[in-house]
C-alpha positions as YAML, in Angstrom:
chain: A
units: angstrom
residues:
- id: 1
  name: MET
  ca: [94.67, 72.21, 56.00]
- id: 2
  name: MET
  ca: [97.75, 70.18, 57.14]
- id: 3
  name: PRO
  ca: [101.15, 71.36, 57.42]
- id: 4
  name: GLU
  ca: [103.03, 71.69, 54.32]
- id: 5
  name: LYS
  ca: [106.34, 69.46, 54.16]
- id: 6
  name: THR
  ca: [109.55, 71.01, 52.60]
- id: 7
  name: ILE
  ca: [112.81, 69.67, 51.22]
- id: 8
  name: ILE
  ca: [115.96, 71.97, 51.08]
- id: 9
  name: SER
  ca: [117.34, 71.52, 47.38]
- id: 10
  name: SER
  ca: [121.48, 71.31, 47.87]
- id: 11
  name: GLU
  ca: [121.49, 72.83, 44.51]
- id: 12
  name: SER
  ca: [120.09, 76.12, 45.85]
- id: 13
  name: SER
  ca: [122.34, 78.70, 43.55]
- id: 14
  name: ASN
  ca: [120.41, 77.73, 40.34]
- id: 15
  name: SER
  ca: [117.15, 78.82, 40.08]
- id: 16
  name: SER
  ca: [115.12, 78.35, 36.68]
- id: 17
  name: PRO
  ca: [111.38, 77.16, 35.40]
- id: 18
  name: LEU
  ca: [112.72, 73.56, 35.81]
- id: 19
  name: ASN
  ca: [114.26, 74.23, 39.55]
- id: 20
  name: PRO
  ca: [111.73, 77.09, 40.41]
- id: 21
  name: SER
  ca: [113.07, 77.40, 44.03]
- id: 22
  name: SER
  ca: [115.89, 76.37, 46.57]
- id: 23
  name: THR
  ca: [112.55, 75.68, 48.62]
- id: 24
  name: ARG
  ca: [110.25, 72.70, 47.54]
- id: 25
  name: ILE
  ca: [107.11, 71.06, 48.93]
- id: 26
  name: ILE
  ca: [106.46, 67.69, 49.23]
- id: 27
  name: CYS
  ca: [103.47, 65.77, 47.72]
- id: 28
  name: HIS
  ca: [100.43, 66.00, 50.65]
- id: 29
  name: VAL
  ca: [99.54, 62.57, 49.30]
- id: 30
  name: CYS
  ca: [102.18, 60.09, 48.87]
- id: 31
  name: ASN
  ca: [104.74, 62.22, 50.79]
- id: 32
  name: LYS
  ca: [107.39, 60.74, 48.03]
- id: 33
  name: GLN
  ca: [107.40, 63.30, 45.16]
- id: 34
  name: PHE
  ca: [107.75, 67.05, 44.83]
- id: 35
  name: SER
  ca: [104.39, 68.47, 44.55]
- id: 36
  name: GLN
  ca: [103.75, 70.46, 41.18]
- id: 37
  name: TYR
  ca: [100.40, 71.34, 41.36]
- id: 38
  name: THR
  ca: [97.68, 72.82, 43.60]
- id: 39
  name: CYS
  ca: [94.00, 72.01, 43.76]
- id: 40
  name: PRO
  ca: [91.92, 74.60, 42.23]
- id: 41
  name: ARG
  ca: [89.30, 74.07, 45.18]
- id: 42
  name: CYS
  ca: [90.88, 73.31, 48.48]
- id: 43
  name: ASN
  ca: [94.71, 74.29, 47.47]
- id: 44
  name: PHE
  ca: [95.92, 71.04, 48.51]
- id: 45
  name: ARG
  ca: [99.25, 69.92, 47.25]
- id: 46
  name: TYR
  ca: [99.68, 67.36, 44.96]
- id: 47
  name: CYS
  ca: [102.33, 65.74, 42.33]
- id: 48
  name: SER
  ca: [100.51, 63.63, 39.74]
- id: 49
  name: LEU
  ca: [96.80, 62.97, 38.59]
- id: 50
  name: PRO
  ca: [96.51, 60.02, 40.44]
- id: 51
  name: CYS
  ca: [97.40, 61.92, 43.77]
- id: 52
  name: TYR
  ca: [94.77, 64.44, 42.69]
- id: 53
  name: LYS
  ca: [91.86, 61.97, 42.13]
- id: 54
  name: SER
  ca: [92.65, 60.28, 45.45]
- id: 55
  name: HIS
  ca: [93.12, 63.50, 47.59]
- id: 56
  name: SER
  ca: [89.50, 64.20, 48.11]
- id: 57
  name: VAL
  ca: [86.55, 62.26, 46.00]
- id: 58
  name: GLN
  ca: [84.15, 64.73, 47.46]
- id: 59
  name: CYS
  ca: [86.22, 67.88, 46.47]
- id: 60
  name: THR
  ca: [86.95, 66.08, 42.68]
- id: 61
  name: GLU
  ca: [83.43, 65.31, 42.36]
- id: 62
  name: SER
  ca: [82.40, 68.89, 43.06]
- id: 63
  name: PHE
  ca: [84.62, 70.34, 40.86]
- id: 64
  name: MET
  ca: [83.54, 67.80, 38.01]
- id: 65
  name: ARG
  ca: [80.01, 68.81, 38.90]
- id: 66
  name: ASP
  ca: [80.30, 72.44, 38.30]
- id: 67
  name: ASN
  ca: [81.93, 72.05, 35.32]
- id: 68
  name: VAL
  ca: [79.22, 69.83, 34.24]
- id: 69
  name: ASN
  ca: [76.70, 72.62, 35.60]
- id: 70
  name: ASP
  ca: [78.25, 75.11, 33.85]
- id: 71
  name: GLU
  ca: [78.24, 73.51, 30.81]
- id: 72
  name: LEU
  ca: [74.03, 72.63, 31.08]
- id: 73
  name: LYS
  ca: [73.60, 76.46, 31.95]
- id: 74
  name: GLN
  ca: [74.92, 77.32, 28.14]
- id: 75
  name: VAL
  ca: [72.08, 74.74, 26.82]
- id: 76
  name: ARG
  ca: [68.73, 76.89, 26.74]
- id: 77
  name: SER
  ca: [65.76, 75.53, 25.79]
- id: 78
  name: ASP
  ca: [62.72, 77.67, 24.43]
- id: 79
  name: ASP
  ca: [59.92, 77.97, 26.57]
- id: 80
  name: GLN
  ca: [57.61, 75.78, 24.54]
- id: 81
  name: THR
  ca: [60.01, 72.94, 25.12]
- id: 82
  name: LYS
  ca: [59.90, 73.67, 28.76]
- id: 83
  name: ARG
  ca: [56.33, 74.24, 29.01]
- id: 84
  name: LYS
  ca: [56.08, 70.64, 27.21]
- id: 85
  name: MET
  ca: [58.75, 69.05, 29.65]
- id: 86
  name: LEU
  ca: [56.62, 70.77, 32.64]
- id: 87
  name: GLU
  ca: [52.88, 69.09, 30.83]
- id: 88
  name: ILE
  ca: [55.03, 65.63, 31.39]
- id: 89
  name: LEU
  ca: [56.15, 66.20, 34.61]
- id: 90
  name: LYS
  ca: [52.85, 67.14, 36.05]
- id: 91
  name: ARG
  ca: [51.17, 64.60, 34.17]
- id: 92
  name: PHE
  ca: [53.57, 61.98, 35.86]
- id: 93
  name: HIS
  ca: [52.81, 62.96, 38.82]
- id: 94
  name: GLU
  ca: [49.26, 63.20, 38.84]
- id: 95
  name: GLU
  ca: [48.71, 59.76, 37.44]
- id: 96
  name: GLU
  ca: [51.44, 58.85, 40.33]
- id: 97
  name: GLU
  ca: [48.67, 60.11, 42.97]
- id: 98
  name: GLU
  ca: [45.61, 58.00, 41.20]
- id: 99
  name: ASP
  ca: [47.55, 54.74, 41.35]
- id: 100
  name: ASP
  ca: [49.07, 55.01, 44.68]
- id: 101
  name: GLY
  ca: [46.52, 57.79, 46.65]
- id: 102
  name: GLY
  ca: [49.48, 59.52, 47.85]
- id: 103
  name: ILE
  ca: [50.67, 63.44, 47.63]
- id: 104
  name: ASP
  ca: [54.26, 63.56, 49.22]
- id: 105
  name: SER
  ca: [55.98, 61.47, 46.80]
- id: 106
  name: ILE
  ca: [56.41, 60.07, 43.26]
- id: 107
  name: THR
  ca: [57.54, 56.39, 43.26]
- id: 108
  name: ASP
  ca: [58.94, 54.00, 40.85]
- id: 109
  name: ASP
  ca: [58.40, 50.12, 40.40]
- id: 110
  name: GLU
  ca: [60.93, 49.49, 43.33]
- id: 111
  name: GLY
  ca: [59.05, 51.63, 45.85]
- id: 112
  name: LEU
  ca: [61.92, 54.51, 45.39]
- id: 113
  name: SER
  ca: [60.37, 58.05, 45.97]
- id: 114
  name: LEU
  ca: [61.14, 61.28, 45.14]
- id: 115
  name: PRO
  ca: [61.58, 63.87, 48.28]
- id: 116
  name: GLU
  ca: [58.50, 66.15, 48.75]
- id: 117
  name: GLU
  ca: [61.06, 69.53, 48.00]
- id: 118
  name: ILE
  ca: [61.72, 67.87, 44.44]
- id: 119
  name: ILE
  ca: [58.16, 67.48, 43.57]
- id: 120
  name: GLN
  ca: [57.39, 70.88, 44.49]
- id: 121
  name: LYS
  ca: [60.18, 72.47, 42.38]
- id: 122
  name: ILE
  ca: [58.94, 70.11, 39.17]
- id: 123
  name: MET
  ca: [55.38, 71.66, 39.78]
- id: 124
  name: ASN
  ca: [56.88, 75.30, 40.33]
- id: 125
  name: GLY
  ca: [58.25, 75.04, 36.79]
- id: 126
  name: ASP
  ca: [61.81, 75.13, 38.22]
- id: 127
  name: GLU
  ca: [64.83, 73.23, 36.81]
- id: 128
  name: VAL
  ca: [65.82, 69.58, 38.54]
- id: 129
  name: SER
  ca: [69.44, 68.32, 37.75]
- id: 130
  name: LEU
  ca: [70.42, 64.93, 38.54]
- id: 131
  name: ASP
  ca: [72.64, 66.20, 41.49]
- id: 132
  name: ASP
  ca: [68.78, 67.03, 43.24]
- id: 133
  name: LEU
  ca: [68.58, 62.95, 43.15]
- id: 134
  name: SER
  ca: [70.26, 60.69, 45.36]
- id: 135
  name: LEU
  ca: [71.99, 57.51, 43.95]
- id: 136
  name: GLU
  ca: [69.06, 55.21, 44.25]
- id: 137
  name: GLU
  ca: [67.00, 57.92, 42.60]
- id: 138
  name: ARG
  ca: [69.13, 58.31, 39.51]
- id: 139
  name: LYS
  ca: [69.38, 54.80, 38.79]
- id: 140
  name: GLY
  ca: [65.89, 54.70, 39.26]
- id: 141
  name: PHE
  ca: [65.77, 57.23, 36.91]
- id: 142
  name: GLN
  ca: [68.18, 55.63, 34.22]
- id: 143
  name: ARG
  ca: [66.15, 52.44, 34.49]
- id: 144
  name: ALA
  ca: [62.81, 54.14, 33.60]
- id: 145
  name: LEU
  ca: [65.02, 55.82, 30.55]
- id: 146
  name: ALA
  ca: [66.10, 52.57, 29.33]
- id: 147
  name: SER
  ca: [62.96, 50.70, 29.80]
- id: 148
  name: GLY
  ca: [61.08, 53.11, 27.43]
- id: 149
  name: GLU
  ca: [58.48, 53.94, 30.80]
- id: 150
  name: LEU
  ca: [59.43, 57.79, 30.29]
- id: 151
  name: SER
  ca: [58.38, 57.25, 26.54]
- id: 152
  name: LYS
  ca: [55.27, 56.44, 27.61]
- id: 153
  name: MET
  ca: [54.42, 59.58, 29.26]
- id: 154
  name: ILE
  ca: [55.09, 61.78, 26.10]
- id: 155
  name: GLN
  ca: [51.61, 62.66, 24.67]
- id: 156
  name: PRO
  ca: [51.22, 61.01, 21.27]
- id: 157
  name: TRP
  ca: [51.63, 63.75, 18.33]
- id: 158
  name: ASP
  ca: [48.72, 63.99, 15.66]
- id: 159
  name: PRO
  ca: [50.18, 64.56, 12.64]
- id: 160
  name: TRP
  ca: [49.02, 68.38, 11.29]
- id: 161
  name: TRP
  ca: [47.95, 66.72, 7.71]
- id: 162
  name: LEU
  ca: [45.25, 64.60, 9.36]
- id: 163
  name: LEU
  ca: [44.14, 67.98, 11.19]
- id: 164
  name: ALA
  ca: [40.76, 69.53, 10.17]
- id: 165
  name: SER
  ca: [42.53, 72.78, 9.66]
- id: 166
  name: ALA
  ca: [44.88, 70.74, 6.96]
- id: 167
  name: ARG
  ca: [41.78, 70.60, 4.72]
- id: 168
  name: THR
  ca: [41.64, 74.87, 4.55]
- id: 169
  name: ILE
  ca: [45.10, 75.48, 3.57]
- id: 170
  name: ASN
  ca: [44.99, 78.85, 1.44]
- id: 171
  name: LEU
  ca: [47.93, 79.73, -0.27]
- id: 172
  name: GLY
  ca: [48.98, 82.68, -2.86]
- id: 173
  name: LEU
  ca: [49.91, 82.25, -6.36]
- id: 174
  name: GLY
  ca: [53.66, 81.97, -5.49]
- id: 175
  name: GLY
  ca: [52.77, 79.35, -2.82]
- id: 176
  name: THR
  ca: [52.61, 81.95, 0.26]
- id: 177
  name: GLN
  ca: [50.47, 82.13, 3.14]
- id: 178
  name: LEU
  ca: [47.16, 84.31, 2.19]
- id: 179
  name: VAL
  ca: [46.44, 84.75, 6.23]
- id: 180
  name: GLN
  ca: [49.60, 85.46, 8.45]
- id: 181
  name: CYS
  ca: [48.97, 85.16, 12.24]
- id: 182
  name: VAL
  ca: [49.28, 88.63, 14.25]
- id: 183
  name: GLU
  ca: [50.75, 88.24, 17.44]
- id: 184
  name: ASP
  ca: [48.50, 90.08, 20.14]
- id: 185
  name: GLU
  ca: [50.99, 91.92, 23.10]
- id: 186
  name: GLU
  ca: [48.56, 90.55, 25.67]
- id: 187
  name: GLU
  ca: [47.74, 87.11, 24.71]
- id: 188
  name: THR
  ca: [50.06, 83.95, 24.41]
- id: 189
  name: THR
  ca: [51.38, 83.71, 20.59]
- id: 190
  name: VAL
  ca: [49.61, 80.70, 19.34]
- id: 191
  name: VAL
  ca: [51.92, 78.68, 16.87]
- id: 192
  name: SER
  ca: [49.82, 77.38, 13.87]
- id: 193
  name: GLU
  ca: [49.37, 73.81, 13.27]
- id: 194
  name: ILE
  ca: [50.32, 73.78, 9.81]
- id: 195
  name: PRO
  ca: [53.48, 74.45, 8.65]
- id: 196
  name: ARG
  ca: [53.88, 77.67, 7.14]
- id: 197
  name: GLY
  ca: [54.24, 77.84, 3.43]
- id: 198
  name: PRO
  ca: [57.57, 79.44, 1.87]
- id: 199
  name: ASP
  ca: [58.81, 82.73, 2.88]
- id: 200
  name: THR
  ca: [59.34, 84.00, -0.28]
- id: 201
  name: PRO
  ca: [57.46, 83.78, -3.43]
- id: 202
  name: LEU
  ca: [58.19, 80.40, -5.46]
- id: 203
  name: ILE
  ca: [59.79, 80.98, -8.80]
- id: 204
  name: SER
  ca: [58.06, 80.16, -11.95]
- id: 205
  name: LEU
  ca: [59.36, 76.53, -13.41]
- id: 206
  name: SER
  ca: [59.83, 78.50, -16.90]
- id: 207
  name: LYS
  ca: [62.38, 80.45, -14.92]
- id: 208
  name: LEU
  ca: [63.88, 78.50, -12.78]
- id: 209
  name: THR
  ca: [64.83, 75.71, -15.73]
- id: 210
  name: SER
  ca: [64.81, 75.55, -19.75]
- id: 211
  name: THR
  ca: [63.97, 72.10, -19.75]
- id: 212
  name: ASN
  ca: [60.66, 70.96, -19.17]
- id: 213
  name: PRO
  ca: [60.07, 69.07, -16.14]
- id: 214
  name: SER
  ca: [60.31, 65.32, -15.96]
- id: 215
  name: PRO
  ca: [57.19, 63.09, -16.25]
- id: 216
  name: LEU
  ca: [58.18, 61.21, -13.40]
- id: 217
  name: LEU
  ca: [58.24, 63.94, -10.93]
- id: 218
  name: PRO
  ca: [54.68, 62.66, -9.66]
- id: 219
  name: ILE
  ca: [56.54, 59.36, -8.85]
- id: 220
  name: HIS
  ca: [59.26, 60.89, -7.06]
- id: 221
  name: LEU
  ca: [56.93, 63.09, -4.70]
- id: 222
  name: ILE
  ca: [55.34, 60.03, -3.24]
- id: 223
  name: ASP
  ca: [59.01, 59.33, -2.37]
- id: 224
  name: ILE
  ca: [59.72, 62.24, -0.82]
- id: 225
  name: ALA
  ca: [56.44, 62.83, 0.80]
- id: 226
  name: TYR
  ca: [56.49, 59.16, 2.63]
- id: 227
  name: SER
  ca: [60.13, 59.71, 3.81]
- id: 228
  name: TYR
  ca: [58.65, 63.20, 5.27]
- id: 229
  name: CYS
  ca: [56.03, 61.52, 6.78]
- id: 230
  name: PHE
  ca: [57.89, 58.64, 8.44]
- id: 231
  name: THR
  ca: [60.73, 60.95, 9.81]
- id: 232
  name: LEU
  ca: [57.96, 63.14, 11.34]
- id: 233
  name: ARG
  ca: [56.08, 60.39, 12.78]
- id: 234
  name: ILE
  ca: [59.52, 59.01, 14.38]
- id: 235
  name: TYR
  ca: [60.12, 62.12, 15.81]
- id: 236
  name: ASN
  ca: [56.78, 62.70, 17.14]
- id: 237
  name: GLY
  ca: [56.52, 65.81, 15.31]
- id: 238
  name: GLU
  ca: [59.54, 67.47, 16.97]
- id: 239
  name: TRP
  ca: [62.01, 67.48, 14.31]
- id: 240
  name: GLN
  ca: [63.55, 70.96, 15.26]
- id: 241
  name: SER
  ca: [65.24, 68.94, 18.42]
- id: 242
  name: ASP
  ca: [67.49, 66.89, 16.27]
- id: 243
  name: SER
  ca: [67.54, 68.54, 12.56]
- id: 244
  name: LEU
  ca: [70.77, 66.62, 11.76]
- id: 245
  name: GLY
  ca: [69.47, 63.14, 12.66]
- id: 246
  name: ALA
  ca: [65.86, 64.19, 11.07]
- id: 247
  name: ALA
  ca: [67.75, 65.18, 7.76]
- id: 248
  name: THR
  ca: [69.78, 61.81, 7.87]
- id: 249
  name: MET
  ca: [66.93, 59.67, 8.42]
- id: 250
  name: VAL
  ca: [65.17, 61.89, 5.22]
- id: 251
  name: LEU
  ca: [67.76, 60.51, 3.24]
- id: 252
  name: THR
  ca: [68.04, 57.08, 4.45]
- id: 253
  name: VAL
  ca: [64.72, 56.40, 3.67]
- id: 254
  name: SER
  ca: [63.92, 58.68, 0.14]
- id: 255
  name: SER
  ca: [65.46, 57.04, -3.08]
- id: 256
  name: VAL
  ca: [65.32, 60.06, -4.39]
- id: 257
  name: LEU
  ca: [66.96, 62.60, -1.99]
- id: 258
  name: GLY
  ca: [69.10, 60.18, -0.81]
- id: 259
  name: HIS
  ca: [70.36, 57.63, -3.32]
- id: 260
  name: ASN
  ca: [69.97, 59.74, -6.29]
- id: 261
  name: GLY
  ca: [67.37, 57.21, -7.76]
- id: 262
  name: GLN
  ca: [65.22, 57.67, -10.39]
- id: 263
  name: PRO
  ca: [62.27, 55.24, -10.02]
- id: 264
  name: GLU
  ca: [59.90, 55.19, -12.65]
- id: 265
  name: THR
  ca: [56.75, 53.42, -11.09]
- id: 266
  name: ILE
  ca: [55.09, 53.86, -8.00]
- id: 267
  name: LYS
  ca: [55.77, 49.62, -7.15]
- id: 268
  name: GLU
  ca: [59.39, 50.91, -7.27]
- id: 269
  name: VAL
  ca: [58.67, 53.61, -5.08]
- id: 270
  name: LEU
  ca: [56.89, 51.71, -2.30]
- id: 271
  name: SER
  ca: [58.95, 48.99, -2.48]
- id: 272
  name: PHE
  ca: [62.24, 50.71, -1.35]
- id: 273
  name: CYS
  ca: [60.38, 52.77, 1.00]
- id: 274
  name: LEU
  ca: [58.53, 49.81, 2.68]
- id: 275
  name: GLU
  ca: [61.92, 47.87, 2.62]
- id: 276
  name: GLN
  ca: [63.94, 50.54, 4.35]
- id: 277
  name: THR
  ca: [60.89, 50.61, 7.09]
- id: 278
  name: CYS
  ca: [61.20, 47.02, 7.51]
- id: 279
  name: SER
  ca: [64.92, 47.12, 7.81]
- id: 280
  name: SER
  ca: [66.81, 46.43, 11.54]
- id: 281
  name: ALA
  ca: [67.80, 49.82, 11.41]
- id: 282
  name: TYR
  ca: [64.40, 51.17, 12.24]
- id: 283
  name: LYS
  ca: [63.10, 47.83, 14.09]
- id: 284
  name: ASN
  ca: [63.69, 49.35, 17.91]
- id: 285
  name: LEU
  ca: [61.82, 52.54, 16.48]
- id: 286
  name: GLY
  ca: [58.34, 50.90, 15.79]
- id: 287
  name: GLY
  ca: [59.08, 50.01, 12.01]
- id: 288
  name: GLY
  ca: [57.76, 47.45, 10.08]
- id: 289
  name: LEU
  ca: [55.04, 46.32, 7.35]
- id: 290
  name: LYS
  ca: [52.08, 48.06, 9.68]
- id: 291
  name: PHE
  ca: [53.95, 51.21, 10.26]
- id: 292
  name: GLY
  ca: [54.72, 51.43, 6.50]
- id: 293
  name: LEU
  ca: [51.42, 50.85, 5.37]
- id: 294
  name: ASN
  ca: [50.34, 53.69, 7.51]
- id: 295
  name: LEU
  ca: [52.58, 55.79, 5.95]
- id: 296
  name: VAL
  ca: [51.48, 54.92, 2.57]
- id: 297
  name: ASP
  ca: [47.94, 56.23, 3.92]
- id: 298
  name: ASP
  ca: [49.61, 59.70, 4.71]
- id: 299
  name: VAL
  ca: [50.51, 59.89, 1.43]
- id: 300
  name: ILE
  ca: [47.56, 59.38, 0.28]
- id: 301
  name: CYS
  ca: [45.98, 61.90, 2.49]
- id: 302
  name: PHE
  ca: [48.55, 64.29, 1.59]
- id: 303
  name: LEU
  ca: [47.23, 63.71, -2.12]
- id: 304
  name: SER
  ca: [43.90, 64.43, -1.22]
- id: 305
  name: LEU
  ca: [44.36, 67.59, 0.51]
- id: 306
  name: GLY
  ca: [45.94, 68.73, -2.65]
- id: 307
  name: SER
  ca: [48.85, 71.02, -3.83]
- id: 308
  name: GLY
  ca: [48.27, 73.39, -0.75]
- id: 309
  name: ALA
  ca: [49.27, 70.82, 1.72]
- id: 310
  name: MET
  ca: [52.14, 69.71, -0.13]
- id: 311
  name: VAL
  ca: [53.12, 73.22, -0.52]
- id: 312
  name: CYS
  ca: [53.52, 73.32, 3.25]
- id: 313
  name: LEU
  ca: [55.09, 69.65, 3.55]
- id: 314
  name: LEU
  ca: [57.92, 70.55, 1.08]
- id: 315
  name: GLY
  ca: [58.56, 74.07, 2.86]
- id: 316
  name: ASP
  ca: [59.17, 71.75, 6.09]
- id: 317
  name: LEU
  ca: [61.29, 69.42, 4.97]
- id: 318
  name: GLN
  ca: [63.21, 72.24, 3.17]
- id: 319
  name: ARG
  ca: [63.63, 74.10, 6.62]
- id: 320
  name: LEU
  ca: [64.27, 70.52, 8.04]
- id: 321
  name: ILE
  ca: [67.29, 70.13, 5.77]
- id: 322
  name: LEU
  ca: [68.53, 74.06, 5.90]
- id: 323
  name: GLY
  ca: [68.75, 73.31, 9.90]
- id: 324
  name: ALA
  ca: [70.50, 70.07, 9.70]
- id: 325
  name: ILE
  ca: [73.17, 71.80, 6.72]
- id: 326
  name: LYS
  ca: [73.90, 74.61, 9.64]
- id: 327
  name: GLU
  ca: [74.61, 71.69, 12.08]
- id: 328
  name: VAL
  ca: [77.21, 69.87, 9.84]
- id: 329
  name: LYS
  ca: [80.84, 70.60, 10.74]
- id: 330
  name: SER
  ca: [82.88, 71.74, 7.76]
- id: 331
  name: SER
  ca: [85.75, 69.76, 8.85]
- id: 332
  name: SER
  ca: [84.30, 66.19, 9.47]
- id: 333
  name: GLY
  ca: [80.93, 66.40, 7.25]
- id: 334
  name: ARG
  ca: [81.46, 67.78, 3.90]
- id: 335
  name: ASP
  ca: [80.41, 64.84, 1.95]
- id: 336
  name: LEU
  ca: [77.26, 64.78, 3.83]
- id: 337
  name: LYS
  ca: [76.76, 68.54, 3.88]
- id: 338
  name: LYS
  ca: [77.14, 68.29, -0.07]
- id: 339
  name: LYS
  ca: [74.48, 65.74, 0.09]
- id: 340
  name: LEU
  ca: [72.13, 67.78, 2.02]
- id: 341
  name: LYS
  ca: [72.67, 70.63, -0.18]
- id: 342
  name: LEU
  ca: [71.69, 68.89, -3.14]
- id: 343
  name: ALA
  ca: [68.46, 67.34, -1.71]
- id: 344
  name: GLU
  ca: [67.44, 70.62, -0.66]
- id: 345
  name: ARG
  ca: [67.87, 72.16, -4.42]
- id: 346
  name: LYS
  ca: [65.56, 68.85, -5.09]
- id: 347
  name: VAL
  ca: [63.14, 69.60, -2.54]
- id: 348
  name: PHE
  ca: [62.67, 73.30, -3.61]
- id: 349
  name: TYR
  ca: [62.45, 72.38, -7.18]
- id: 350
  name: MET
  ca: [59.56, 70.03, -6.27]
- id: 351
  name: MET
  ca: [57.99, 72.63, -4.32]
- id: 352
  name: CYS
  ca: [58.21, 74.71, -7.40]
- id: 353
  name: TRP
  ca: [56.69, 72.43, -9.52]
- id: 354
  name: VAL
  ca: [53.98, 71.52, -7.21]
- id: 355
  name: ASN
  ca: [52.81, 74.64, -7.04]
- id: 356
  name: GLU
  ca: [51.83, 74.95, -10.30]
- id: 357
  name: GLN
  ca: [49.73, 71.96, -10.74]
- id: 358
  name: ASN
  ca: [46.06, 71.78, -10.81]
- id: 359
  name: SER
  ca: [43.82, 69.33, -8.60]
- id: 360
  name: GLU
  ca: [43.31, 66.80, -11.50]
- id: 361
  name: VAL
  ca: [47.22, 65.11, -11.05]
- id: 362
  name: TRP
  ca: [46.50, 64.44, -7.65]
- id: 363
  name: GLU
  ca: [43.07, 63.12, -8.15]
- id: 364
  name: ALA
  ca: [44.50, 61.06, -10.90]
- id: 365
  name: LEU
  ca: [47.58, 59.67, -8.82]
- id: 366
  name: GLU
  ca: [45.55, 59.06, -5.60]
- id: 367
  name: PRO
  ca: [43.92, 55.86, -7.02]
- id: 368
  name: SER
  ca: [46.80, 54.21, -8.23]
- id: 369
  name: VAL
  ca: [48.59, 54.65, -4.70]
- id: 370
  name: ARG
  ca: [45.83, 53.05, -3.21]
- id: 371
  name: ALA
  ca: [45.87, 50.26, -5.83]
- id: 372
  name: GLU
  ca: [49.58, 49.79, -5.31]
- id: 373
  name: LYS
  ca: [49.07, 49.82, -1.36]
- id: 374
  name: ASN
  ca: [45.76, 47.24, -1.38]
- id: 375
  name: SER
  ca: [48.09, 44.63, -3.80]
- id: 376
  name: VAL
  ca: [50.84, 44.85, -0.86]
- id: 377
  name: VAL
  ca: [48.19, 44.03, 1.72]
- id: 378
  name: GLU
  ca: [46.66, 41.21, -0.36]
- id: 379
  name: LEU
  ca: [50.10, 40.05, -0.95]
- id: 380
  name: ASN
  ca: [50.75, 40.12, 2.69]
- id: 381
  name: ASP
  ca: [47.80, 38.15, 3.49]
- id: 382
  name: TYR
  ca: [48.28, 35.46, 0.95]
- id: 383
  name: ARG
  ca: [52.16, 34.23, 2.10]
- id: 384
  name: GLY
  ca: [53.01, 36.96, 4.32]
- id: 385
  name: PHE
  ca: [55.49, 40.10, 3.62]
- id: 386
  name: PRO
  ca: [57.53, 38.86, 0.63]
- id: 387
  name: GLU
  ca: [61.40, 38.83, 1.37]
- id: 388
  name: MET
  ca: [63.05, 41.34, -1.10]
- id: 389
  name: LYS
  ca: [66.56, 41.75, -2.60]
- id: 390
  name: LYS
  ca: [68.51, 44.08, -4.43]
- id: 391
  name: LYS
  ca: [69.86, 42.55, -7.54]
- id: 392
  name: ASP
  ca: [71.40, 46.00, -8.36]
- id: 393
  name: GLN
  ca: [70.89, 49.19, -6.16]
- id: 394
  name: PHE
  ca: [69.92, 51.22, -8.87]
- id: 395
  name: ARG
  ca: [69.24, 50.66, -12.79]
- id: 396
  name: LYS
  ca: [71.49, 52.68, -15.35]
- id: 397
  name: GLY
  ca: [69.25, 55.24, -15.20]
- id: 398
  name: GLY
  ca: [68.74, 55.33, -11.29]
- id: 399
  name: GLY
  ca: [65.64, 53.12, -10.75]
- id: 400
  name: VAL
  ca: [65.74, 50.93, -7.99]
- id: 401
  name: VAL
  ca: [65.81, 47.51, -8.79]
- id: 402
  name: ILE
  ca: [63.95, 44.88, -6.39]
- id: 403
  name: GLU
  ca: [63.35, 41.26, -7.22]
- id: 404
  name: GLU
  ca: [61.03, 39.51, -5.04]
- id: 405
  name: ILE
  ca: [62.06, 35.96, -4.24]
- id: 406
  name: GLU
  ca: [59.55, 33.06, -5.01]
...
């Protein structure tokens, strides 16, 4: 450390917080001003923020890096997330070995390679931070992230409603699961492929409300199921990683949950949902007519599975929304929180209603949805997907009004 320069003040008799001592040290950087601060890492004396930043780049970067690492240590991912990330990294390494025939490095498109010690950390399941990478390696990682190359390494998610186990869902009278998984202490816990039903028995509609259920509930269920399938496919099945973002997406796509809509026909439901799916907001996420029609097939699949699968769907959606409510900050998201709570109540009511329906309801609804989907396909084949505009966002009764432009 350089020797400290001092100046003896002429007003030595007045000592105060503003003039703490008759002897004051000159800033070691500019050598012009009195130093008022000391670097927490190297005890270097400085007078201002510019002098602090310029006193030692290595010192300031090290200080900031330690702060960032301390914050990152507070973020604790669960074992399942760590295991998935490790599988992705291992698969990436194996693919690079097959393509390049090398075993000592992972390279990107510009020939940049990862040191063998970093690869070893990855294979051992140890944490790797950006500080382990050189400047060029960081740039390569950021390019791969921006171009979507990292997304290609994520294994596509198989929707649970398309699995064979979805056709054998058995729920009790209250909608709860009849069979519960028992954890064996000596074996790894197996996570069920199917979302669990409600944790507590559902309430009878007659006890929940004195009014008769709306005859439009089957139509509204199609809207809610579509928004759920849309969100889970966009999130690759991992809505838990961003409950608030996933719930916001549900509210955007669903007329019933997010826009207080009361659609009266299946055509109204599909028109609104497909319009949202084809909007510019979801263009970069894979949205479009083809994706939307696949989601209609998902809804048809749920109708074929029956009440059990739809209770599991609504139970999972309820947990998604409840998770989002916990994430909303009360100070800045009061309106959003109110909207989410209203949506959660609608989902719970719908779940109670679905649990009391017999298979005849779904057997009658499924061909109607399929017919509307076929009409959209035929119209698209004939003259392309019609442009749509909203005449008025909602009717007086809440239904969405969409007029096709000839």
